[in-house]
Amino acid sequence: MVLNATDISPEKDQALNNIDIGGIAGGIKSTLPIRDPPHYIQQLPPYPNNSLEHSRIQLPPVPSHRNLTPTYNDYHRRHDYLPSLVHYSYHSRTLQKSESTQSQTKKHYTEEEVDFIRYHKEDLSLHWEAIFDHFKNTFPNHTFGSNARLSSRYYRDNQFKQYDENDKVARDEYGNIMYLCAKVRGRGTPEGKEEGLPYTLVQRYPERGQKYTWVKEEHKEEMRKLALEMDDNTREIKYSRNAQKLRTEREARKTAVGKKRSFSTFVADGLESSSAGSLAPHH
């Protein structure tokens, strides 16, 4: 089959060079490169034998997919940056919201604010809703969220620094201060009662608690008596060292009991094996 290309008129093809497309993102105009449409020349069946030449006829050009208005998928294949921009924008808003929420959750509390929470929770035995209201009235410049944040900050404060035998702050291998956890739920247990860690502001910080205007006078009087015995730092060392000692002793006893049980189990298994061997029939 012989293919012959006919002359193509430039005026007719000029309109095909540029196509404006109404895109999804606000009518984006896109200029698509257009190739000249191919022309297929097909040879007709031969005329009778008396015809010396074969006539050829030009068929209409086959529509090219480049000349058609792009479909939704075609458009996004050529403009694949649009979904990524939308995703990036959504991701940025989500990340900013997450960081904002996290920063509010980790809101810095001053020493007085933490002591205020402890005093109203432990010394005055108020509920968290009431504590939250008093807190807002006393510290109006503080950024508030909910009473759950106050309770979370209070529970995180229930820990004591650990000290070595020279009454120096104990640190781990990375230089971080080591703390002794004092869970509120554990103070009612036999172990918690034995340790006797202080939870009220009067008992834990009697020296600095006297300077707060929101502490009742009757509690300040009790604080003054306790402060005469020792300062707050010495008091913390005393309670922390005592709790460390008791916990170390308990762990040592648990370890000894565990080893004793393991040894007893080993001996019992050995005796059982020996008895089974002696009762085996001899052939």
Coordinates of N, CA and C in Angstrom, one line a residue, residues 68-204:
L68 N -8.8 16.7 21.2 CA -10.1 16.7 22.0 C -9.9 17.4 23.3
T69 N -11.0 17.8 23.9 CA -11.0 18.4 25.2 C -10.6 17.4 26.2
P70 N -9.6 17.6 27.0 CA -9.2 16.6 28.0 C -10.3 16.2 28.9
T71 N -10.3 14.9 29.3 CA -11.2 14.4 30.3 C -10.6 14.8 31.6
Y72 N -11.4 14.4 32.7 CA -10.9 14.7 34.1 C -9.6 14.1 34.4
N73 N -9.4 12.8 34.0 CA -8.2 12.1 34.3 C -7.0 12.7 33.5
D74 N -7.3 13.0 32.2 CA -6.3 13.6 31.3 C -5.8 14.9 31.9
Y75 N -6.7 15.7 32.4 CA -6.4 17.0 32.9 C -5.5 16.9 34.1
H76 N -5.8 16.0 35.0 CA -5.0 15.8 36.2 C -3.7 15.2 35.9
R77 N -3.6 14.4 34.9 CA -2.3 13.8 34.5 C -1.3 14.9 34.1
R78 N -1.9 15.9 33.4 CA -1.1 17.0 32.9 C -0.9 18.1 34.0
H79 N -1.7 18.1 35.0 CA -1.7 19.1 36.1 C -1.7 18.4 37.5
D80 N -0.7 17.4 37.6 CA -0.7 16.6 38.8 C -0.3 17.4 40.0
Y81 N 0.1 18.7 39.8 CA 0.5 19.5 41.0 C -0.7 19.9 41.8
L82 N -1.9 20.0 41.2 CA -3.0 20.5 41.9 C -3.4 19.7 43.1
P83 N -3.5 18.3 43.0 CA -3.9 17.5 44.2 C -2.8 17.7 45.2
S84 N -1.5 17.8 44.9 CA -0.5 17.9 45.9 C -0.6 19.2 46.6
L85 N -1.0 20.3 45.9 CA -1.1 21.6 46.5 C -2.3 21.5 47.5
V86 N -3.4 20.9 47.1 CA -4.5 20.8 48.0 C -4.1 20.0 49.3
H87 N -3.4 18.9 49.0 CA -3.0 18.0 50.1 C -2.0 18.8 51.1
Y88 N -1.1 19.5 50.5 CA -0.2 20.3 51.3 C -0.9 21.3 52.1
S89 N -1.8 22.0 51.5 CA -2.6 23.0 52.3 C -3.3 22.4 53.4
Y90 N -4.0 21.3 53.2 CA -4.7 20.6 54.3 C -3.7 20.1 55.3
H91 N -2.6 19.5 54.9 CA -1.6 19.0 55.8 C -1.1 20.1 56.7
S92 N -0.8 21.3 56.1 CA -0.3 22.4 56.8 C -1.3 22.9 57.9
R93 N -2.6 23.0 57.5 CA -3.6 23.4 58.5 C -3.6 22.4 59.6
T94 N -3.6 21.1 59.3 CA -3.7 20.1 60.4 C -2.5 20.2 61.3
L95 N -1.3 20.4 60.7 CA 0.0 20.4 61.4 C 0.0 21.6 62.4
Q96 N -0.5 22.8 61.8 CA -0.5 24.0 62.6 C -1.5 23.8 63.8
K97 N -2.6 23.2 63.5 CA -3.6 23.0 64.6 C -3.1 22.0 65.6
S98 N -2.4 21.0 65.2 CA -1.8 20.0 66.1 C -0.7 20.7 67.0
E99 N 0.1 21.5 66.4 CA 1.2 22.2 67.2 C 0.6 23.2 68.1
S100 N -0.5 23.8 67.7 CA -1.2 24.8 68.6 C -1.8 24.1 69.8
T101 N -2.4 23.0 69.5 CA -3.0 22.2 70.6 C -2.0 21.7 71.6
Q102 N -0.9 21.2 71.0 CA 0.2 20.6 71.8 C 0.8 21.7 72.7
S103 N 1.0 22.9 72.1 CA 1.7 24.0 72.9 C 0.8 24.4 74.0
Q104 N -0.6 24.4 73.8 CA -1.5 24.7 74.9 C -1.5 23.7 75.9
T105 N -1.4 22.4 75.5 CA -1.4 21.3 76.5 C -0.1 21.4 77.4
K106 N 1.0 21.8 76.8 CA 2.3 21.9 77.5 C 2.5 23.3 78.0
K107 N 1.4 24.0 78.3 CA 1.5 25.4 78.8 C 2.3 25.5 80.0
H108 N 3.3 26.4 80.0 CA 4.2 26.6 81.2 C 3.4 27.1 82.4
Y109 N 3.6 26.5 83.5 CA 3.0 26.9 84.8 C 4.1 27.4 85.7
T110 N 3.9 28.5 86.3 CA 4.9 29.1 87.3 C 4.8 28.2 88.6
E111 N 5.8 28.4 89.4 CA 5.9 27.7 90.6 C 4.7 28.0 91.5
E112 N 4.3 29.3 91.5 CA 3.1 29.7 92.4 C 1.9 29.0 91.8
E113 N 1.7 29.0 90.5 CA 0.5 28.4 89.9 C 0.4 26.9 90.3
V114 N 1.5 26.2 90.2 CA 1.5 24.7 90.6 C 1.2 24.6 92.1
D115 N 1.8 25.4 92.9 CA 1.5 25.4 94.3 C 0.0 25.7 94.6
F116 N -0.5 26.6 93.8 CA -1.9 27.0 94.0 C -2.8 25.7 93.7
I117 N -2.5 25.0 92.6 CA -3.3 23.8 92.3 C -3.2 22.8 93.4
R118 N -2.0 22.6 93.9 CA -1.8 21.6 95.0 C -2.5 22.0 96.2
Y119 N -2.4 23.2 96.6 CA -3.1 23.7 97.8 C -4.6 23.5 97.8
H120 N -5.2 23.9 96.7 CA -6.7 23.8 96.6 C -7.1 22.4 96.4
K121 N -6.3 21.5 95.9 CA -6.6 20.1 95.7 C -6.4 19.3 97.0
E122 N -5.3 19.4 97.6 CA -4.9 18.6 98.7 C -5.3 19.2 100.1
D123 N -4.9 20.5 100.3 CA -5.2 21.1 101.6 C -6.6 21.5 101.7
L124 N -7.3 22.0 100.7 CA -8.7 22.4 100.7 C -9.7 21.3 100.2
S125 N -9.2 20.3 99.6 CA -10.0 19.2 99.1 C -11.1 19.6 98.2
L126 N -10.8 20.5 97.3 CA -11.9 21.0 96.3 C -11.9 20.1 95.1
H127 N -13.0 20.2 94.4 CA -13.2 19.5 93.1 C -12.5 20.3 92.0
W128 N -12.2 19.6 90.9 CA -11.4 20.3 89.9 C -12.2 21.4 89.2
E129 N -13.5 21.3 89.2 CA -14.3 22.4 88.6 C -14.1 23.7 89.4
A130 N -14.2 23.5 90.7 CA -14.0 24.7 91.6 C -12.6 25.2 91.6
I131 N -11.6 24.3 91.5 CA -10.2 24.7 91.4 C -10.0 25.5 90.2
F132 N -10.6 25.1 89.1 CA -10.5 25.8 87.8 C -11.0 27.2 87.9
D133 N -12.2 27.4 88.5 CA -12.8 28.7 88.7 C -11.9 29.6 89.5
H134 N -11.4 29.1 90.6 CA -10.5 29.9 91.5 C -9.2 30.2 90.8
F135 N -8.7 29.3 90.0 CA -7.5 29.5 89.3 C -7.6 30.7 88.3
K136 N -8.7 30.7 87.5 CA -9.0 31.8 86.6 C -9.1 33.1 87.2
N137 N -9.7 33.2 88.4 CA -9.8 34.4 89.1 C -8.5 34.9 89.7
T138 N -7.7 34.0 90.1 CA -6.4 34.4 90.7 C -5.3 34.7 89.7
F139 N -5.4 34.0 88.6 CA -4.3 34.2 87.5 C -5.1 34.5 86.2
P140 N -5.6 35.7 86.1 CA -6.4 36.1 84.9 C -5.5 36.1 83.6
N141 N -4.2 36.3 83.7 CA -3.4 36.4 82.5 C -2.9 35.0 82.0
H142 N -3.3 34.0 82.7 CA -2.9 32.7 82.2 C -3.9 32.2 81.1
T143 N -3.3 31.5 80.1 CA -4.1 31.0 79.0 C -4.8 29.7 79.5
F144 N -6.1 29.7 79.4 CA -6.9 28.6 80.0 C -7.4 27.7 78.9
G145 N -7.5 26.4 79.3 CA -8.1 25.4 78.4 C -9.3 24.7 79.1
S146 N -8.9 23.9 80.1 CA -9.9 23.2 80.8 C -9.3 22.7 82.1
N147 N -10.2 22.2 83.0 CA -9.7 21.8 84.3 C -8.8 20.5 84.2
A148 N -9.0 19.8 83.0 CA -8.2 18.6 82.8 C -6.7 18.9 82.8
R149 N -6.4 20.1 82.2 CA -5.0 20.5 82.2 C -4.4 20.8 83.5
L150 N -5.2 21.4 84.4 CA -4.8 21.6 85.8 C -4.5 20.3 86.5
S151 N -5.4 19.4 86.3 CA -5.2 18.1 87.0 C -3.9 17.4 86.4
S152 N -3.7 17.5 85.1 CA -2.6 16.8 84.5 C -1.3 17.4 85.0
R153 N -1.3 18.7 85.2 CA -0.1 19.4 85.7 C 0.1 19.0 87.2
Y154 N -0.9 18.9 87.9 CA -0.8 18.5 89.3 C -0.2 17.1 89.5
Y155 N -0.7 16.2 88.7 CA -0.1 14.8 88.8 C 1.3 14.7 88.4
R156 N 1.7 15.5 87.4 CA 3.1 15.5 87.0 C 4.0 16.1 88.1
D157 N 3.5 16.9 88.9 CA 4.3 17.5 90.0 C 4.5 16.6 91.2
N158 N 3.8 15.4 91.2 CA 3.9 14.5 92.3 C 5.2 13.6 92.1
Q159 N 6.3 14.2 92.2 CA 7.6 13.5 92.2 C 8.6 14.2 93.0
F160 N 9.6 13.5 93.4 CA 10.7 14.1 94.2 C 12.0 13.8 93.6
K161 N 12.9 14.7 93.7 CA 14.3 14.5 93.2 C 14.9 13.4 94.0
Q162 N 15.7 12.6 93.3 CA 16.5 11.6 94.0 C 17.9 12.2 94.5
Y163 N 18.3 11.7 95.6 CA 19.6 12.2 96.2 C 20.5 11.0 96.5
D164 N 21.8 11.2 96.4 CA 22.8 10.2 96.7 C 23.1 10.2 98.2
E165 N 24.1 9.4 98.6 CA 24.4 9.3 100.0 C 25.1 10.6 100.5
N166 N 25.5 11.5 99.6 CA 26.1 12.8 100.0 C 25.0 13.9 99.9
D167 N 23.8 13.5 99.8 CA 22.7 14.5 99.7 C 22.8 15.4 98.4
K168 N 23.4 14.8 97.4 CA 23.6 15.5 96.1 C 22.5 15.0 95.2
V169 N 22.0 15.8 94.3 CA 21.0 15.4 93.3 C 21.6 14.3 92.5
A170 N 20.8 13.2 92.4 CA 21.3 12.0 91.6 C 20.9 12.3 90.1
R171 N 21.9 11.9 89.2 CA 21.7 12.0 87.8 C 22.0 10.7 87.1
D172 N 21.3 10.6 85.9 CA 21.6 9.3 85.2 C 22.8 9.5 84.3
E173 N 23.1 8.5 83.4 CA 24.3 8.5 82.6 C 24.3 9.7 81.6
Y174 N 23.2 10.3 81.3 CA 23.1 11.4 80.4 C 23.1 12.7 81.1
G175 N 23.2 12.7 82.4 CA 23.2 14.0 83.1 C 21.9 14.5 83.5
N176 N 20.8 13.7 83.3 CA 19.5 14.2 83.6 C 19.2 13.9 85.1
I177 N 18.4 14.8 85.7 CA 18.0 14.6 87.1 C 17.1 13.4 87.2
M178 N 17.3 12.5 88.2 CA 16.5 11.4 88.5 C 15.4 11.7 89.5
Y179 N 14.2 11.3 89.2 CA 13.1 11.6 90.1 C 12.5 10.3 90.7
L180 N 11.9 10.5 91.8 CA 11.1 9.5 92.5 C 9.7 9.7 92.4
C181 N 9.0 8.8 91.7 CA 7.5 9.0 91.5 C 6.7 8.8 92.7
A182 N 5.8 9.7 93.0 CA 4.9 9.6 94.2 C 3.5 9.6 93.7
K183 N 3.0 8.5 93.3 CA 1.6 8.4 92.7 C 0.6 8.6 93.8
V184 N -0.5 9.4 93.5 CA -1.5 9.7 94.5 C -2.2 8.5 94.9
R185 N -2.5 7.6 94.0 CA -3.2 6.3 94.3 C -2.4 5.4 95.2
G186 N -1.1 5.6 95.2 CA -0.3 4.7 96.0 C -0.1 5.1 97.5
R187 N -0.6 6.3 97.8 CA -0.3 6.7 99.2 C -1.2 6.0 100.2
G188 N -2.3 5.4 99.8 CA -3.2 4.7 100.7 C -2.8 3.2 100.9
T189 N -1.8 2.8 100.1 CA -1.4 1.4 100.2 C -0.4 1.2 101.4
P190 N -0.2 0.0 101.9 CA 0.8 -0.2 103.0 C 2.2 0.4 102.7
E191 N 2.6 0.2 101.4 CA 3.9 0.8 101.1 C 3.9 2.3 101.1
G192 N 2.8 2.9 100.6 CA 2.7 4.3 100.6 C 2.6 4.9 102.0
K193 N 1.9 4.3 102.8 CA 1.8 4.8 104.2 C 3.2 4.6 104.9
E194 N 3.9 3.6 104.6 CA 5.2 3.4 105.2 C 6.2 4.5 104.7
E195 N 6.1 4.9 103.5 CA 7.0 6.0 103.0 C 6.6 7.3 103.6
G196 N 5.3 7.6 103.7 CA 4.9 8.8 104.3 C 5.2 10.1 103.5
L197 N 5.2 10.0 102.2 CA 5.6 11.2 101.4 C 4.5 12.3 101.6
P198 N 4.9 13.6 101.6 CA 3.9 14.6 101.8 C 3.3 15.0 100.5
Y199 N 2.0 15.3 100.5 CA 1.2 15.7 99.3 C 0.6 17.1 99.5
T200 N 0.3 17.5 100.7 CA -0.2 18.8 100.9 C 0.8 19.9 100.8
L201 N 0.4 21.1 100.5 CA 1.4 22.2 100.4 C 1.9 22.5 101.8
V202 N 1.1 22.4 102.8 CA 1.5 22.7 104.1 C 2.7 21.8 104.5
Q203 N 2.6 20.5 104.2 CA 3.6 19.6 104.6 C 4.8 19.5 103.7
R204 N 4.6 19.8 102.4 CA 5.7 19.7 101.4 C 6.5 21.0 101.3

